[in-house]
Amino acid sequence: MNHSNKRVYLDNNATTMLDPRAKELMEPYFCEKYGNPNSLHSFGTETHTVIREAFNHLYEGINAHDEDDIIITSCATESNNWVLKGVYFDILRFGEKNHIITTQVEHPAILATCRFLESLGVEVTYLPVGENGTLNPKDLEAAITDKTALVSIMWANNETGIIFPIEEIGAICKKRGILFHTDAVQAIGKIPVDVQKAQVDFLSFSGHKFHAPKGIGGLYIRKGVKLTPLFHGGEHMGGRRSGTLNVPYIVALGEAMRQASLHLDFERNNVRHLRDRLEDALLEIPDVFAVGHRSLRVPNTTLVSIRGVEGEAMLWDLNKYGIACSTGSACASEDLEANPVMSAIGADKELAHTAIRISLSRFTTQEEIDYTIEIFKKSIARLRSISSSY
């Protein structure tokens, strides 16, 4: 196979390409229809229809009710910070309830914010996950106290692709009268996300993980749930988040959500088939392991550990052949410590340094997967031949 100029992008849990349809729809709102939506003249009002359509797609995409709020944010990091810090200002700082429950494998946007809140006197329980990478709901039930104000647990893990038992968690929180937040960044566009079935109070998402632009995301807030704003100023977004609306990005976000919803069957069947084809080929190689059973994962993700091969060395080898993968969360990719998720599921210290995350999208082709299989086999053989630990 000719390797020259070959490029294969398999790091879609870090970011995705912009859906061409979303790009097409957003373009007129940069230079032709550029009015501020809050302006009363025609330059502003001509944006109202497309903004409403975009919001309709967002509400339909996660089955939000009309009375609920979906607030546009810059990204899920902002949304996550807003929920945790908002709950601090609304409940935790008064001391009657001062406890948050999360997991050890959350995104850094949750874990770092929890550590910040601990410095303000909040108690945080970080629940462990089992060898399969998921949470036992009984562990959550056991951790709840009369001081617990919020549970924040991701819908799907960004590194393993493991899906958490969100509906069971939501039922537990509802029964105990505890606010429930989920970071659904890695779930939307891959599996059905239904805020009513899950009984969540808050849900964070980020557009660039499902083929919308970088720099836009959202926060779902259930009807009647208070959340102090992070940003104060004008009355944008019903006074919940001040700042002029980013019209072109909102248009693209709505269309990306619409396309994501339309392609869920494609993800479940076609993308999963390509992921399994790649994973099967890699697991035929001795001492290669995949984390978490396929039935527990979103369809696009596999996290493999390759005994005797450092993750960073493997990435450089793959990059030489134009293949983009990662060793874990792109938000912490410059940290060369052992992969924290691998450590959390009990992998030995050596294997925790060998994790490679491969994440596909609906734009991934079979030709790209076959090429990747070829290069993986070649790179593993080469790196093991010079390894001091294999």
CSV table of C-alpha atoms in Angstrom, one decimal:
chain,number,residue,atom,x,y,z
A,1,MET,CA,0.0,0.0,0.0
A,2,ASN,CA,1.3,3.5,-0.9
A,3,HIS,CA,1.9,5.4,2.3
A,4,SER,CA,2.9,8.8,0.8
A,5,ASN,CA,0.7,11.7,1.8
A,6,LYS,CA,-1.7,9.3,3.6
A,7,ARG,CA,-3.6,10.9,6.5
A,8,VAL,CA,-6.0,9.1,8.8
A,9,TYR,CA,-7.8,10.9,11.6
A,10,LEU,CA,-8.7,8.6,14.5
A,11,ASP,CA,-8.8,11.1,17.4
A,12,ASN,CA,-12.5,12.1,17.2
A,13,ASN,CA,-12.9,12.0,21.0
A,14,ALA,CA,-10.5,15.0,21.0
A,15,THR,CA,-12.3,16.9,18.3
A,16,THR,CA,-14.1,16.3,15.0
A,17,MET,CA,-14.2,17.8,11.6
A,18,LEU,CA,-17.0,20.3,10.9
A,19,ASP,CA,-19.9,18.7,9.2
A,20,PRO,CA,-20.0,20.2,5.6
A,21,ARG,CA,-23.7,20.8,5.9
A,22,ALA,CA,-23.2,22.8,9.1
A,23,LYS,CA,-20.4,24.8,7.5
A,24,GLU,CA,-22.6,25.6,4.5
A,25,LEU,CA,-25.5,26.8,6.7
A,26,MET,CA,-23.3,29.0,9.0
A,27,GLU,CA,-21.4,30.9,6.3
A,28,PRO,CA,-23.9,33.6,5.5
A,29,TYR,CA,-24.0,34.7,9.1
A,30,PHE,CA,-20.4,36.0,9.0
A,31,CYS,CA,-20.4,38.6,6.3
A,32,GLU,CA,-24.0,38.8,4.8
A,33,LYS,CA,-26.3,38.5,7.8
A,34,TYR,CA,-24.1,39.7,10.6
A,35,GLY,CA,-26.5,41.7,12.7
A,36,ASN,CA,-26.6,41.4,16.5
A,37,PRO,CA,-29.7,39.3,17.3
A,38,ASN,CA,-30.6,41.8,20.1
A,39,SER,CA,-30.8,44.7,17.7
A,40,LEU,CA,-34.3,45.9,16.7
A,41,HIS,CA,-33.4,46.7,13.0
A,42,SER,CA,-33.6,44.2,10.2
A,43,PHE,CA,-30.0,43.2,10.4
A,44,GLY,CA,-30.7,41.8,13.8
A,45,THR,CA,-34.1,40.4,13.4
A,46,GLU,CA,-33.3,38.4,10.2
A,47,THR,CA,-31.2,36.1,12.4
A,48,HIS,CA,-34.1,35.2,14.7
A,49,THR,CA,-35.6,32.4,12.5
A,50,VAL,CA,-32.4,30.4,12.1
A,51,ILE,CA,-31.6,30.8,15.8
A,52,ARG,CA,-35.0,29.4,16.7
A,53,GLU,CA,-34.5,26.5,14.2
A,54,ALA,CA,-31.1,25.7,15.7
A,55,PHE,CA,-32.6,25.6,19.3
A,56,ASN,CA,-35.4,23.4,18.1
A,57,HIS,CA,-32.7,20.9,16.8
A,58,LEU,CA,-30.9,21.1,20.2
A,59,TYR,CA,-34.1,20.5,22.2
A,60,GLU,CA,-35.1,17.6,20.0
A,61,GLY,CA,-31.6,16.1,20.0
A,62,ILE,CA,-31.7,15.5,23.8
A,63,ASN,CA,-35.5,15.3,24.2
A,64,ALA,CA,-35.7,18.5,26.3
A,65,HIS,CA,-39.1,20.0,27.1
A,66,ASP,CA,-40.0,23.5,25.9
A,67,GLU,CA,-40.1,24.6,29.5
A,68,ASP,CA,-36.5,23.5,30.1
A,69,ASP,CA,-33.5,25.7,29.3
A,70,ILE,CA,-30.7,25.0,26.9
A,71,ILE,CA,-28.1,27.8,27.4
A,72,ILE,CA,-25.4,28.3,24.8
A,73,THR,CA,-21.9,28.3,26.3
A,74,SER,CA,-18.4,28.4,24.9
A,75,CYS,CA,-17.8,24.7,25.6
A,76,ALA,CA,-18.5,21.9,28.0
A,77,THR,CA,-15.6,23.0,30.3
A,78,GLU,CA,-17.6,26.3,30.9
A,79,SER,CA,-20.8,24.3,31.4
A,80,ASN,CA,-19.2,22.0,33.9
A,81,ASN,CA,-17.6,24.8,35.8
A,82,TRP,CA,-20.9,26.7,35.8
A,83,VAL,CA,-22.9,23.8,37.3
A,84,LEU,CA,-20.4,23.0,40.1
A,85,LYS,CA,-19.6,26.6,41.0
A,86,GLY,CA,-23.3,27.6,40.6
A,87,VAL,CA,-24.3,24.9,43.0
A,88,TYR,CA,-21.6,26.1,45.4
A,89,PHE,CA,-23.1,29.6,45.4
A,90,ASP,CA,-26.7,28.4,45.6
A,91,ILE,CA,-26.3,25.6,48.2
A,92,LEU,CA,-22.9,24.5,49.3
A,93,ARG,CA,-21.4,27.8,50.7
A,94,PHE,CA,-24.2,28.0,53.3
A,95,GLY,CA,-23.0,24.7,54.9
A,96,GLU,CA,-26.3,22.9,55.4
A,97,LYS,CA,-25.3,20.7,52.5
A,98,ASN,CA,-21.6,20.6,51.6
A,99,HIS,CA,-21.0,17.3,49.7
A,100,ILE,CA,-20.5,16.5,46.0
A,101,ILE,CA,-20.2,13.0,44.6
A,102,THR,CA,-18.3,12.3,41.3
A,103,THR,CA,-16.0,9.6,39.9
A,104,GLN,CA,-12.3,9.2,39.7
A,105,VAL,CA,-12.5,9.1,35.9
A,106,GLU,CA,-14.3,12.3,35.1
A,107,HIS,CA,-12.9,14.8,32.6
A,108,PRO,CA,-10.4,17.3,34.1
A,109,ALA,CA,-13.0,20.0,33.8
A,110,ILE,CA,-14.9,18.3,36.6
A,111,LEU,CA,-12.0,16.9,38.6
A,112,ALA,CA,-10.1,20.2,38.7
A,113,THR,CA,-13.2,22.2,39.6
A,114,CYS,CA,-14.0,19.7,42.4
A,115,ARG,CA,-10.5,20.2,43.8
A,116,PHE,CA,-11.0,24.0,43.7
A,117,LEU,CA,-14.3,23.6,45.6
A,118,GLU,CA,-12.5,21.4,48.2
A,119,SER,CA,-10.2,24.4,48.9
A,120,LEU,CA,-13.4,26.3,49.8
A,121,GLY,CA,-14.5,23.7,52.3
A,122,VAL,CA,-16.7,21.4,50.1
A,123,GLU,CA,-16.4,17.7,50.7
A,124,VAL,CA,-16.0,15.6,47.5
A,125,THR,CA,-16.3,11.9,47.2
A,126,TYR,CA,-14.5,10.4,44.1
A,127,LEU,CA,-16.1,7.1,43.4
A,128,PRO,CA,-13.9,4.3,42.0
A,129,VAL,CA,-14.8,2.3,38.9
A,130,GLY,CA,-14.4,-1.4,38.4
A,131,GLU,CA,-12.1,-3.3,36.1
A,132,ASN,CA,-14.7,-2.9,33.4
A,133,GLY,CA,-14.3,0.9,33.7
A,134,THR,CA,-17.9,1.6,34.8
A,135,LEU,CA,-19.6,2.6,38.1
A,136,ASN,CA,-21.7,0.3,40.3
A,137,PRO,CA,-24.8,2.3,41.2
A,138,LYS,CA,-24.7,0.6,44.7
A,139,ASP,CA,-21.5,2.5,45.3
A,140,LEU,CA,-23.3,5.7,44.6
A,141,GLU,CA,-26.1,4.9,46.9
A,142,ALA,CA,-23.7,4.0,49.7
A,143,ALA,CA,-21.8,7.3,49.3
A,144,ILE,CA,-24.9,9.6,49.5
A,145,THR,CA,-25.4,11.4,52.9
A,146,ASP,CA,-27.9,13.9,54.1
A,147,LYS,CA,-25.2,16.5,53.2
A,148,THR,CA,-25.1,15.6,49.5
A,149,ALA,CA,-26.2,18.4,47.3
A,150,LEU,CA,-25.0,17.3,43.8
A,151,VAL,CA,-24.0,14.2,41.9
A,152,SER,CA,-21.9,14.8,38.8
A,153,ILE,CA,-21.2,11.7,36.7
A,154,MET,CA,-20.3,11.5,33.0
A,155,TRP,CA,-22.6,9.8,30.5
A,156,ALA,CA,-19.7,8.2,28.6
A,157,ASN,CA,-16.0,8.2,29.4
A,158,ASN,CA,-13.8,10.2,27.0
A,159,GLU,CA,-10.9,7.7,27.1
A,160,THR,CA,-12.5,4.3,27.3
A,161,GLY,CA,-15.8,5.0,25.7
A,162,ILE,CA,-17.5,3.2,28.6
A,163,ILE,CA,-21.2,4.2,29.0
A,164,PHE,CA,-22.2,4.8,32.6
A,165,PRO,CA,-25.6,3.6,34.0
A,166,ILE,CA,-27.1,7.1,33.8
A,167,GLU,CA,-30.8,6.2,34.1
A,168,GLU,CA,-30.1,4.2,37.3
A,169,ILE,CA,-28.0,7.1,38.6
A,170,GLY,CA,-30.8,9.6,37.7
A,171,ALA,CA,-33.4,7.4,39.5
A,172,ILE,CA,-31.3,7.3,42.7
A,173,CYS,CA,-30.7,11.0,42.7
A,174,LYS,CA,-34.4,11.7,42.1
A,175,LYS,CA,-35.4,9.4,44.9
A,176,ARG,CA,-33.0,11.1,47.3
A,177,GLY,CA,-33.8,14.7,46.2
A,178,ILE,CA,-30.3,15.4,45.0
A,179,LEU,CA,-29.3,17.4,42.0
A,180,PHE,CA,-27.9,15.4,39.1
A,181,HIS,CA,-25.4,16.7,36.5
A,182,THR,CA,-24.0,14.7,33.7
A,183,ASP,CA,-21.1,15.6,31.3
A,184,ALA,CA,-22.6,14.1,28.1
A,185,VAL,CA,-19.8,15.3,25.8
A,186,GLN,CA,-18.8,11.9,24.6
A,187,ALA,CA,-22.3,10.5,24.3
A,188,ILE,CA,-24.1,13.0,22.0
A,189,GLY,CA,-23.9,11.9,18.4
A,190,LYS,CA,-22.9,8.3,19.4
A,191,ILE,CA,-25.8,7.0,21.4
A,192,PRO,CA,-29.3,8.2,22.2
A,193,VAL,CA,-29.3,10.9,24.9
A,194,ASP,CA,-32.7,11.5,26.6
A,195,VAL,CA,-32.7,13.9,29.5
A,196,GLN,CA,-36.2,12.9,30.5
A,197,LYS,CA,-35.4,9.2,30.8
A,198,ALA,CA,-32.2,10.0,32.6
A,199,GLN,CA,-33.9,12.4,34.9
A,200,VAL,CA,-30.9,14.8,34.9
A,201,ASP,CA,-31.1,18.3,36.2
A,202,PHE,CA,-28.1,19.5,34.2
A,203,LEU,CA,-26.4,18.2,31.1
A,204,SER,CA,-23.2,19.6,29.5
A,205,PHE,CA,-22.2,19.2,25.9
A,206,SER,CA,-19.6,20.5,23.5
A,207,GLY,CA,-20.2,21.1,19.8
A,208,HIS,CA,-16.8,20.2,18.4
A,209,LYS,CA,-17.3,16.6,19.6
A,210,PHE,CA,-20.2,16.0,17.2
A,211,HIS,CA,-19.0,17.9,14.1
A,212,ALA,CA,-19.9,21.5,15.1
A,213,PRO,CA,-17.3,24.2,15.4
A,214,LYS,CA,-14.9,24.5,18.3
A,215,GLY,CA,-15.7,27.2,20.8
A,216,ILE,CA,-19.4,26.5,21.3
A,217,GLY,CA,-21.3,24.2,23.6
A,218,GLY,CA,-24.3,24.2,25.8
A,219,LEU,CA,-25.9,23.5,29.2
A,220,TYR,CA,-29.3,21.9,29.7
A,221,ILE,CA,-31.1,23.0,32.8
A,222,ARG,CA,-34.3,21.3,33.9
A,223,LYS,CA,-37.3,23.5,34.4
A,224,GLY,CA,-37.5,25.1,37.8
A,225,VAL,CA,-33.8,24.4,38.8
A,226,LYS,CA,-32.0,27.4,40.1
A,227,LEU,CA,-28.4,28.0,38.9
A,228,THR,CA,-26.6,31.3,39.7
A,229,PRO,CA,-25.0,32.6,36.5
A,230,LEU,CA,-21.2,32.7,36.0
A,231,PHE,CA,-21.5,35.7,33.7
A,232,HIS,CA,-23.4,38.9,34.6
A,233,GLY,CA,-24.2,41.8,32.2
A,234,GLY,CA,-27.1,41.9,29.8
A,235,GLU,CA,-30.2,39.8,29.7
A,236,HIS,CA,-29.0,37.4,27.0
A,237,MET,CA,-30.3,33.7,27.3
A,238,GLY,CA,-33.0,34.8,29.7
A,239,GLY,CA,-30.5,36.4,32.0
A,240,ARG,CA,-28.7,33.1,32.6
A,241,ARG,CA,-25.6,33.8,30.5
A,242,SER,CA,-24.7,37.3,29.4
A,243,GLY,CA,-22.9,37.9,26.1
A,244,THR,CA,-23.9,38.5,22.5
A,245,LEU,CA,-25.1,35.4,20.8
A,246,ASN,CA,-22.7,33.8,18.3
A,247,VAL,CA,-25.2,33.4,15.5
A,248,PRO,CA,-23.1,31.4,12.9
A,249,TYR,CA,-21.9,29.0,15.5
A,250,ILE,CA,-25.4,28.5,16.9
A,251,VAL,CA,-26.6,27.8,13.4
A,252,ALA,CA,-23.9,25.2,12.9
A,253,LEU,CA,-24.4,23.7,16.4
A,254,GLY,CA,-28.1,23.1,15.7
A,255,GLU,CA,-27.4,21.5,12.3
A,256,ALA,CA,-24.7,19.4,13.7
A,257,MET,CA,-27.1,18.1,16.4
A,258,ARG,CA,-29.7,17.4,13.7
A,259,GLN,CA,-27.2,15.4,11.7
A,260,ALA,CA,-25.9,13.6,14.8
A,261,SER,CA,-29.5,12.5,15.6
A,262,LEU,CA,-30.1,11.4,12.0
A,263,HIS,CA,-26.9,9.3,12.0
A,264,LEU,CA,-27.4,7.4,15.3
A,265,ASP,CA,-28.2,4.2,13.5
A,266,PHE,CA,-25.2,4.7,11.3
A,267,GLU,CA,-23.0,5.1,14.4
A,268,ARG,CA,-24.5,2.0,16.0
A,269,ASN,CA,-24.0,-0.2,12.9
A,270,ASN,CA,-21.4,1.2,10.4
A,271,VAL,CA,-19.1,3.0,12.8
A,272,ARG,CA,-19.2,0.1,15.3
A,273,HIS,CA,-18.4,-2.4,12.5
A,274,LEU,CA,-15.3,-0.4,11.5
A,275,ARG,CA,-14.3,-0.1,15.2
A,276,ASP,CA,-14.7,-3.8,15.7
A,277,ARG,CA,-12.8,-4.6,12.6
A,278,LEU,CA,-9.8,-2.6,13.8
A,279,GLU,CA,-10.1,-3.9,17.3
A,280,ASP,CA,-10.3,-7.5,16.2
A,281,ALA,CA,-7.1,-7.1,14.2
A,282,LEU,CA,-5.2,-5.5,17.0
A,283,LEU,CA,-6.4,-8.1,19.6
A,284,GLU,CA,-4.9,-10.9,17.3
A,285,ILE,CA,-1.5,-9.4,18.2
A,286,PRO,CA,0.0,-11.0,21.4
A,287,ASP,CA,-0.2,-8.9,24.6
A,288,VAL,CA,-2.6,-6.3,23.2
A,289,PHE,CA,-5.6,-5.6,25.4
A,290,ALA,CA,-8.8,-3.6,24.9
A,291,VAL,CA,-10.3,-1.8,27.9
A,292,GLY,CA,-14.0,-2.5,28.6
A,293,HIS,CA,-16.4,-4.9,26.9
A,294,ARG,CA,-17.7,-3.6,23.6
A,295,SER,CA,-21.3,-3.8,24.7
A,296,LEU,CA,-20.5,-1.3,27.4
A,297,ARG,CA,-18.9,1.3,25.1
A,298,VAL,CA,-20.0,3.9,22.6
A,299,PRO,CA,-19.6,2.6,19.1
A,300,ASN,CA,-16.6,4.6,18.0
A,301,THR,CA,-14.0,4.1,20.7
A,302,THR,CA,-11.4,1.6,21.7
A,303,LEU,CA,-8.6,2.1,24.3
A,304,VAL,CA,-5.9,-0.5,23.8
A,305,SER,CA,-2.8,-1.2,25.8
A,306,ILE,CA,0.2,-2.7,24.1
A,307,ARG,CA,2.6,-4.4,26.4
A,308,GLY,CA,6.2,-3.4,25.8
A,309,VAL,CA,5.3,-0.3,23.8
A,310,GLU,CA,5.2,3.2,25.4
A,311,GLY,CA,2.1,5.1,24.4
A,312,GLU,CA,4.0,8.2,23.3
A,313,ALA,CA,6.4,6.2,21.2
A,314,MET,CA,3.5,4.5,19.5
A,315,LEU,CA,1.9,7.9,18.8
A,316,TRP,CA,5.1,9.2,17.1
A,317,ASP,CA,5.4,6.1,15.0
A,318,LEU,CA,1.7,6.4,13.9
A,319,ASN,CA,2.1,10.1,13.2
A,320,LYS,CA,5.0,9.3,10.9
A,321,TYR,CA,2.6,7.4,8.7
A,322,GLY,CA,-0.1,10.1,8.9
A,323,ILE,CA,-2.3,8.4,11.5
A,324,ALA,CA,-3.7,10.5,14.4
A,325,CYS,CA,-4.6,8.7,17.7
A,326,SER,CA,-4.0,9.8,21.3
A,327,THR,CA,-2.9,8.5,24.7
A,328,GLY,CA,-6.0,9.9,26.3
A,329,SER,CA,-7.7,13.2,27.0
A,330,ALA,CA,-6.4,15.9,24.7
A,331,CYS,CA,-7.0,18.4,27.6
A,332,ALA,CA,-4.2,16.7,29.5
A,333,SER,CA,-2.1,15.3,26.6
A,334,GLU,CA,1.1,17.1,27.6
A,335,ASP,CA,1.2,15.4,31.0
A,336,LEU,CA,3.4,12.3,30.6
A,337,GLU,CA,2.1,10.6,33.8
A,338,ALA,CA,0.5,7.2,33.6
A,339,ASN,CA,-3.0,7.4,32.1
A,340,PRO,CA,-5.2,8.1,35.1
A,341,VAL,CA,-8.2,6.1,33.7
A,342,MET,CA,-6.0,3.1,33.2
A,343,SER,CA,-4.7,3.5,36.8
A,344,ALA,CA,-8.3,3.9,38.1
A,345,ILE,CA,-9.4,0.6,36.5
A,346,GLY,CA,-6.5,-1.3,38.1
A,347,ALA,CA,-4.1,-1.7,35.2
A,348,ASP,CA,-0.5,-2.4,36.3
A,349,LYS,CA,1.9,0.5,36.2
A,350,GLU,CA,3.5,-0.6,33.0
A,351,LEU,CA,0.3,-1.0,31.0
A,352,ALA,CA,-1.0,2.3,32.3
A,353,HIS,CA,1.8,3.9,30.2
A,354,THR,CA,0.9,2.0,27.1
A,355,ALA,CA,-2.7,3.1,26.4
A,356,ILE,CA,-3.6,4.3,22.9
A,357,ARG,CA,-7.1,5.7,22.3
A,358,ILE,CA,-8.6,5.2,18.8
A,359,SER,CA,-11.8,7.1,18.1
A,360,LEU,CA,-13.6,7.0,14.8
A,361,SER,CA,-16.4,9.2,13.3
A,362,ARG,CA,-19.1,8.7,10.7
A,363,PHE,CA,-16.6,10.1,8.2
A,364,THR,CA,-14.0,7.3,8.8
A,365,THR,CA,-13.7,4.8,5.9
A,366,GLN,CA,-12.9,1.1,5.6
A,367,GLU,CA,-9.8,2.0,3.6
A,368,GLU,CA,-8.5,4.1,6.4
A,369,ILE,CA,-9.1,1.3,8.9
A,370,ASP,CA,-7.3,-1.3,6.8
A,371,TYR,CA,-4.4,1.1,6.4
A,372,THR,CA,-4.3,1.7,10.1
A,373,ILE,CA,-4.3,-2.0,10.9
A,374,GLU,CA,-1.3,-2.5,8.6
A,375,ILE,CA,0.7,0.4,10.2
A,376,PHE,CA,-0.3,-0.7,13.8
A,377,LYS,CA,1.1,-4.1,13.2
A,378,LYS,CA,4.3,-2.7,11.6
A,379,SER,CA,4.9,-0.2,14.4
A,380,ILE,CA,4.2,-2.6,17.2
A,381,ALA,CA,6.7,-5.1,15.8
A,382,ARG,CA,9.4,-2.3,15.3
A,383,LEU,CA,8.9,-0.8,18.8
A,384,ARG,CA,8.9,-4.1,20.6
A,385,SER,CA,12.1,-5.1,18.8
A,386,ILE,CA,13.9,-2.1,20.5
A,387,SER,CA,12.0,-2.3,23.8
A,388,SER,CA,14.0,-3.0,27.0
A,389,SER,CA,10.8,-4.2,28.7
A,390,TYR,CA,9.5,-6.7,26.2
